Amino acid sequence: AAVSLSAAELLRDDVAEVLQAQVAEAGLDLRSLLLGITEDALLDRVAATSIARLSALRGQGAAIALEDFGTGNAGLAQLLRMPLDAVRLDRAFTARLGTDGRAERVVEGVIRLAHSLQLSVVAAGVEDAAQAALLRAMGCDGLQGGLLAPPMAGEALRGWLAGRHALPAGPPGP
């Protein structure tokens, strides 16, 4: 499951405890989460605190992703200083797949760069099978968007997750 954390949430002294309690209440643990942070959490005025809190959460098993990668002002240097496991490619790029060769080359480059840094890539905003097929062919590690599931509130998400866990395992993907 993916959960987004704001810069303000990361500044809370009890962010790890609150998050652990909420995750436990949902019947999950931190190892099942991909915690997304936006580039505003990396601004100089909050970066040191954010890095410390993210490192603590990562040490407890959560994976950390930089959200909306490629659209903000943080720059590539953040990939070196943050305790990251993944980048989430912004939907501005996925929306153009199949119609814009430049966007496809950028996505391919981001995937190669991330993989060379041992980071996973999750593409946001995947709305159709053609986009999903292109992303898989490029080596994208994960997909998010309406093709897979609509946005949903907590209770609906619990039911959806429970249904997913009840499904028998299918054959491995291509």
PDB file of C-alpha atoms in Angstrom:
ATOM      1  CA  ALA A   1       0.000   0.000   0.000  1.00  0.00           C
ATOM      2  CA  ALA A   2       1.210   3.509  -0.737  1.00  0.00           C
ATOM      3  CA  VAL A   3       0.785   6.361   1.735  1.00  0.00           C
ATOM      4  CA  SER A   4       1.798   9.969   1.135  1.00  0.00           C
ATOM      5  CA  LEU A   5       3.408  12.003   3.913  1.00  0.00           C
ATOM      6  CA  SER A   6       3.507  15.785   3.829  1.00  0.00           C
ATOM      7  CA  ALA A   7       6.413  17.900   5.038  1.00  0.00           C
ATOM      8  CA  ALA A   8       4.282  18.962   8.023  1.00  0.00           C
ATOM      9  CA  GLU A   9       3.622  15.337   8.976  1.00  0.00           C
ATOM     10  CA  LEU A  10       7.326  14.541   8.780  1.00  0.00           C
ATOM     11  CA  LEU A  11       8.071  17.388  11.200  1.00  0.00           C
ATOM     12  CA  ARG A  12       5.877  15.820  13.893  1.00  0.00           C
ATOM     13  CA  ASP A  13       7.931  14.213  16.653  1.00  0.00           C
ATOM     14  CA  ASP A  14       5.473  11.313  16.850  1.00  0.00           C
ATOM     15  CA  VAL A  15       5.115  10.611  13.113  1.00  0.00           C
ATOM     16  CA  ALA A  16       6.578   7.088  13.396  1.00  0.00           C
ATOM     17  CA  GLU A  17       4.376   6.134  16.351  1.00  0.00           C
ATOM     18  CA  VAL A  18       1.204   7.557  14.792  1.00  0.00           C
ATOM     19  CA  LEU A  19       1.908   5.858  11.491  1.00  0.00           C
ATOM     20  CA  GLN A  20       2.667   2.527  13.163  1.00  0.00           C
ATOM     21  CA  ALA A  21      -0.605   2.705  15.125  1.00  0.00           C
ATOM     22  CA  GLN A  22      -2.637   3.510  12.008  1.00  0.00           C
ATOM     23  CA  VAL A  23      -0.990   0.766  10.006  1.00  0.00           C
ATOM     24  CA  ALA A  24      -1.549  -1.779  12.797  1.00  0.00           C
ATOM     25  CA  GLU A  25      -5.198  -0.709  13.040  1.00  0.00           C
ATOM     26  CA  ALA A  26      -5.544  -1.491   9.323  1.00  0.00           C
ATOM     27  CA  GLY A  27      -4.077  -4.950   9.929  1.00  0.00           C
ATOM     28  CA  LEU A  28      -0.783  -4.192   8.185  1.00  0.00           C
ATOM     29  CA  ASP A  29       2.767  -3.395   9.240  1.00  0.00           C
ATOM     30  CA  LEU A  30       5.305  -0.851   8.065  1.00  0.00           C
ATOM     31  CA  ARG A  31       7.011  -3.411   5.807  1.00  0.00           C
ATOM     32  CA  SER A  32       3.888  -3.406   3.625  1.00  0.00           C
ATOM     33  CA  LEU A  33       4.041   0.358   3.018  1.00  0.00           C
ATOM     34  CA  LEU A  34       5.584   2.561   0.398  1.00  0.00           C
ATOM     35  CA  LEU A  35       5.756   5.975   2.049  1.00  0.00           C
ATOM     36  CA  GLY A  36       5.675   8.760  -0.487  1.00  0.00           C
ATOM     37  CA  ILE A  37       7.207  12.135   0.204  1.00  0.00           C
ATOM     38  CA  THR A  38       6.933  15.217  -1.930  1.00  0.00           C
ATOM     39  CA  GLU A  39       9.793  17.517  -2.767  1.00  0.00           C
ATOM     40  CA  ASP A  40       8.580  20.143  -0.275  1.00  0.00           C
ATOM     41  CA  ALA A  41       9.726  17.761   2.461  1.00  0.00           C
ATOM     42  CA  LEU A  42      13.237  18.201   1.108  1.00  0.00           C
ATOM     43  CA  LEU A  43      13.462  21.975   1.302  1.00  0.00           C
ATOM     44  CA  ASP A  44      16.472  23.214   3.228  1.00  0.00           C
ATOM     45  CA  ARG A  45      14.416  24.401   6.201  1.00  0.00           C
ATOM     46  CA  VAL A  46      13.009  20.917   6.871  1.00  0.00           C
ATOM     47  CA  ALA A  47      15.442  18.573   5.118  1.00  0.00           C
ATOM     48  CA  ALA A  48      17.545  17.510   8.119  1.00  0.00           C
ATOM     49  CA  THR A  49      14.494  16.639  10.198  1.00  0.00           C
ATOM     50  CA  SER A  50      12.834  14.930   7.233  1.00  0.00           C
ATOM     51  CA  ILE A  51      15.904  12.825   6.506  1.00  0.00           C
ATOM     52  CA  ALA A  52      16.151  11.723  10.148  1.00  0.00           C
ATOM     53  CA  ARG A  53      12.455  10.773  10.352  1.00  0.00           C
ATOM     54  CA  LEU A  54      12.517   9.003   6.982  1.00  0.00           C
ATOM     55  CA  SER A  55      15.623   7.073   7.995  1.00  0.00           C
ATOM     56  CA  ALA A  56      13.875   5.973  11.197  1.00  0.00           C
ATOM     57  CA  LEU A  57      10.767   4.847   9.298  1.00  0.00           C
ATOM     58  CA  ARG A  58      12.911   3.052   6.755  1.00  0.00           C
ATOM     59  CA  GLY A  59      14.776   1.346   9.600  1.00  0.00           C
ATOM     60  CA  GLN A  60      11.416   0.037  10.834  1.00  0.00           C
ATOM     61  CA  GLY A  61      10.722  -1.569   7.468  1.00  0.00           C
ATOM     62  CA  ALA A  62       8.875   1.077   5.428  1.00  0.00           C
ATOM     63  CA  ALA A  63      10.027   1.773   1.885  1.00  0.00           C
ATOM     64  CA  ILE A  64      10.428   5.442   0.940  1.00  0.00           C
ATOM     65  CA  ALA A  65       9.574   6.951  -2.455  1.00  0.00           C
ATOM     66  CA  LEU A  66      10.072  10.437  -3.832  1.00  0.00           C
ATOM     67  CA  GLU A  67       6.674  11.326  -5.302  1.00  0.00           C
ATOM     68  CA  ASP A  68       5.940  13.245  -8.485  1.00  0.00           C
ATOM     69  CA  PHE A  69       9.519  12.766  -9.596  1.00  0.00           C
ATOM     70  CA  GLY A  70      10.514  14.918 -12.530  1.00  0.00           C
ATOM     71  CA  THR A  71       8.137  17.822 -12.015  1.00  0.00           C
ATOM     72  CA  GLY A  72       9.488  19.709  -9.005  1.00  0.00           C
ATOM     73  CA  ASN A  73      12.480  21.808  -8.124  1.00  0.00           C
ATOM     74  CA  ALA A  74      14.424  19.383  -5.938  1.00  0.00           C
ATOM     75  CA  GLY A  75      16.757  18.117  -8.649  1.00  0.00           C
ATOM     76  CA  LEU A  76      18.740  14.952  -9.066  1.00  0.00           C
ATOM     77  CA  ALA A  77      20.917  15.697  -6.036  1.00  0.00           C
ATOM     78  CA  GLN A  78      18.034  14.600  -3.807  1.00  0.00           C
ATOM     79  CA  LEU A  79      18.486  11.065  -5.106  1.00  0.00           C
ATOM     80  CA  LEU A  80      21.895  11.071  -3.444  1.00  0.00           C
ATOM     81  CA  ARG A  81      21.047  12.563  -0.071  1.00  0.00           C
ATOM     82  CA  MET A  82      17.641  11.066   0.765  1.00  0.00           C
ATOM     83  CA  PRO A  83      17.095   7.554   2.177  1.00  0.00           C
ATOM     84  CA  LEU A  84      15.047   6.410  -0.826  1.00  0.00           C
ATOM     85  CA  ASP A  85      13.914   3.049  -2.141  1.00  0.00           C
ATOM     86  CA  ALA A  86      11.863   4.293  -5.081  1.00  0.00           C
ATOM     87  CA  VAL A  87      10.804   7.229  -7.205  1.00  0.00           C
ATOM     88  CA  ARG A  88       7.227   7.740  -8.301  1.00  0.00           C
ATOM     89  CA  LEU A  89       7.143   9.074 -11.834  1.00  0.00           C
ATOM     90  CA  ASP A  90       4.603  11.851 -12.171  1.00  0.00           C
ATOM     91  CA  ARG A  91       1.463  11.303 -14.230  1.00  0.00           C
ATOM     92  CA  ALA A  92       2.534  14.183 -16.496  1.00  0.00           C
ATOM     93  CA  PHE A  93       4.922  11.688 -18.087  1.00  0.00           C
ATOM     94  CA  THR A  94       2.680   8.618 -18.142  1.00  0.00           C
ATOM     95  CA  ALA A  95      -0.191  10.563 -19.724  1.00  0.00           C
ATOM     96  CA  ARG A  96       1.980  11.221 -22.786  1.00  0.00           C
ATOM     97  CA  LEU A  97       3.137   7.647 -23.331  1.00  0.00           C
ATOM     98  CA  GLY A  98       2.152   6.355 -26.740  1.00  0.00           C
ATOM     99  CA  THR A  99       1.691   9.863 -28.146  1.00  0.00           C
ATOM    100  CA  ASP A 100       4.960  11.666 -27.452  1.00  0.00           C
ATOM    101  CA  GLY A 101       8.299  10.046 -28.285  1.00  0.00           C
ATOM    102  CA  ARG A 102      10.183  12.572 -26.169  1.00  0.00           C
ATOM    103  CA  ALA A 103       8.140  11.636 -23.099  1.00  0.00           C
ATOM    104  CA  GLU A 104       8.871   7.969 -23.758  1.00  0.00           C
ATOM    105  CA  ARG A 105      12.619   8.650 -23.931  1.00  0.00           C
ATOM    106  CA  VAL A 106      12.475  10.646 -20.679  1.00  0.00           C
ATOM    107  CA  VAL A 107      10.599   7.815 -18.938  1.00  0.00           C
ATOM    108  CA  GLU A 108      13.090   5.240 -20.231  1.00  0.00           C
ATOM    109  CA  GLY A 109      15.970   7.420 -19.033  1.00  0.00           C
ATOM    110  CA  VAL A 110      14.461   7.902 -15.576  1.00  0.00           C
ATOM    111  CA  ILE A 111      13.906   4.169 -15.229  1.00  0.00           C
ATOM    112  CA  ARG A 112      17.508   3.411 -16.234  1.00  0.00           C
ATOM    113  CA  LEU A 113      18.863   6.106 -13.905  1.00  0.00           C
ATOM    114  CA  ALA A 114      16.765   4.927 -10.960  1.00  0.00           C
ATOM    115  CA  HIS A 115      17.699   1.292 -11.504  1.00  0.00           C
ATOM    116  CA  SER A 116      21.387   2.215 -11.688  1.00  0.00           C
ATOM    117  CA  LEU A 117      20.951   3.715  -8.200  1.00  0.00           C
ATOM    118  CA  GLN A 118      19.132   0.571  -6.989  1.00  0.00           C
ATOM    119  CA  LEU A 119      15.829   2.468  -6.806  1.00  0.00           C
ATOM    120  CA  SER A 120      12.492   1.103  -7.961  1.00  0.00           C
ATOM    121  CA  VAL A 121      10.250   3.140 -10.243  1.00  0.00           C
ATOM    122  CA  VAL A 122       6.496   3.413  -9.777  1.00  0.00           C
ATOM    123  CA  ALA A 123       4.538   5.163 -12.529  1.00  0.00           C
ATOM    124  CA  ALA A 124       1.536   7.200 -11.388  1.00  0.00           C
ATOM    125  CA  GLY A 125      -1.532   7.963 -13.473  1.00  0.00           C
ATOM    126  CA  VAL A 126      -1.655   4.739 -15.487  1.00  0.00           C
ATOM    127  CA  GLU A 127      -5.103   4.812 -17.034  1.00  0.00           C
ATOM    128  CA  ASP A 128      -5.011   2.319 -19.900  1.00  0.00           C
ATOM    129  CA  ALA A 129      -3.504  -1.021 -20.913  1.00  0.00           C
ATOM    130  CA  ALA A 130      -1.316   0.549 -23.624  1.00  0.00           C
ATOM    131  CA  GLN A 131       0.429   2.764 -21.064  1.00  0.00           C
ATOM    132  CA  ALA A 132       0.860  -0.210 -18.740  1.00  0.00           C
ATOM    133  CA  ALA A 133       2.358  -2.335 -21.526  1.00  0.00           C
ATOM    134  CA  LEU A 134       4.838   0.397 -22.502  1.00  0.00           C
ATOM    135  CA  LEU A 135       5.895   0.911 -18.902  1.00  0.00           C
ATOM    136  CA  ARG A 136       6.371  -2.810 -18.332  1.00  0.00           C
ATOM    137  CA  ALA A 137       8.425  -3.052 -21.543  1.00  0.00           C
ATOM    138  CA  MET A 138      10.605  -0.193 -20.258  1.00  0.00           C
ATOM    139  CA  GLY A 139      11.223  -2.068 -16.998  1.00  0.00           C
ATOM    140  CA  CYS A 140       8.996  -0.004 -14.705  1.00  0.00           C
ATOM    141  CA  ASP A 141       8.642  -1.765 -11.348  1.00  0.00           C
ATOM    142  CA  GLY A 142       5.154  -0.668 -10.315  1.00  0.00           C
ATOM    143  CA  LEU A 143       2.048   1.021 -11.617  1.00  0.00           C
ATOM    144  CA  GLN A 144      -0.566   3.226  -9.954  1.00  0.00           C
ATOM    145  CA  GLY A 145      -3.699   4.657 -11.450  1.00  0.00           C
ATOM    146  CA  GLY A 146      -7.257   4.144 -12.534  1.00  0.00           C
ATOM    147  CA  LEU A 147      -6.400   1.087 -14.621  1.00  0.00           C
ATOM    148  CA  LEU A 148      -5.604  -0.802 -11.413  1.00  0.00           C
ATOM    149  CA  ALA A 149      -8.007   0.714  -8.881  1.00  0.00           C
ATOM    150  CA  PRO A 150      -9.916   3.949  -8.361  1.00  0.00           C
ATOM    151  CA  PRO A 151      -9.004   6.302  -5.501  1.00  0.00           C
ATOM    152  CA  MET A 152     -10.773   5.136  -2.350  1.00  0.00           C
ATOM    153  CA  ALA A 153     -11.324   6.025   1.282  1.00  0.00           C
ATOM    154  CA  GLY A 154      -9.886   4.035   4.182  1.00  0.00           C
ATOM    155  CA  GLU A 155     -12.778   1.618   4.727  1.00  0.00           C
ATOM    156  CA  ALA A 156     -13.095   0.875   1.025  1.00  0.00           C
ATOM    157  CA  LEU A 157      -9.338   0.379   0.828  1.00  0.00           C
ATOM    158  CA  ARG A 158      -9.423  -2.168   3.669  1.00  0.00           C
ATOM    159  CA  GLY A 159     -12.076  -4.146   1.808  1.00  0.00           C
ATOM    160  CA  TRP A 160     -10.186  -3.911  -1.468  1.00  0.00           C
ATOM    161  CA  LEU A 161      -6.946  -5.068   0.185  1.00  0.00           C
ATOM    162  CA  ALA A 162      -8.714  -7.933   1.939  1.00  0.00           C
ATOM    163  CA  GLY A 163     -10.140  -9.039  -1.409  1.00  0.00           C
ATOM    164  CA  ARG A 164      -6.710  -8.875  -3.026  1.00  0.00           C
ATOM    165  CA  HIS A 165      -5.198 -11.052  -0.302  1.00  0.00           C
ATOM    166  CA  ALA A 166      -7.981 -13.603  -0.727  1.00  0.00           C
ATOM    167  CA  LEU A 167      -7.278 -14.087  -4.435  1.00  0.00           C
ATOM    168  CA  PRO A 168      -5.285 -17.199  -5.386  1.00  0.00           C
ATOM    169  CA  ALA A 169      -1.837 -16.532  -6.748  1.00  0.00           C
ATOM    170  CA  GLY A 170      -1.748 -16.533 -10.515  1.00  0.00           C
ATOM    171  CA  PRO A 171       1.079 -17.494 -12.813  1.00  0.00           C
ATOM    172  CA  PRO A 172       4.118 -15.238 -12.801  1.00  0.00           C
ATOM    173  CA  GLY A 173       3.941 -12.241 -15.129  1.00  0.00           C
ATOM    174  CA  PRO A 174       5.994 -11.902 -18.291  1.00  0.00           C
TER     175      PRO A 174
END
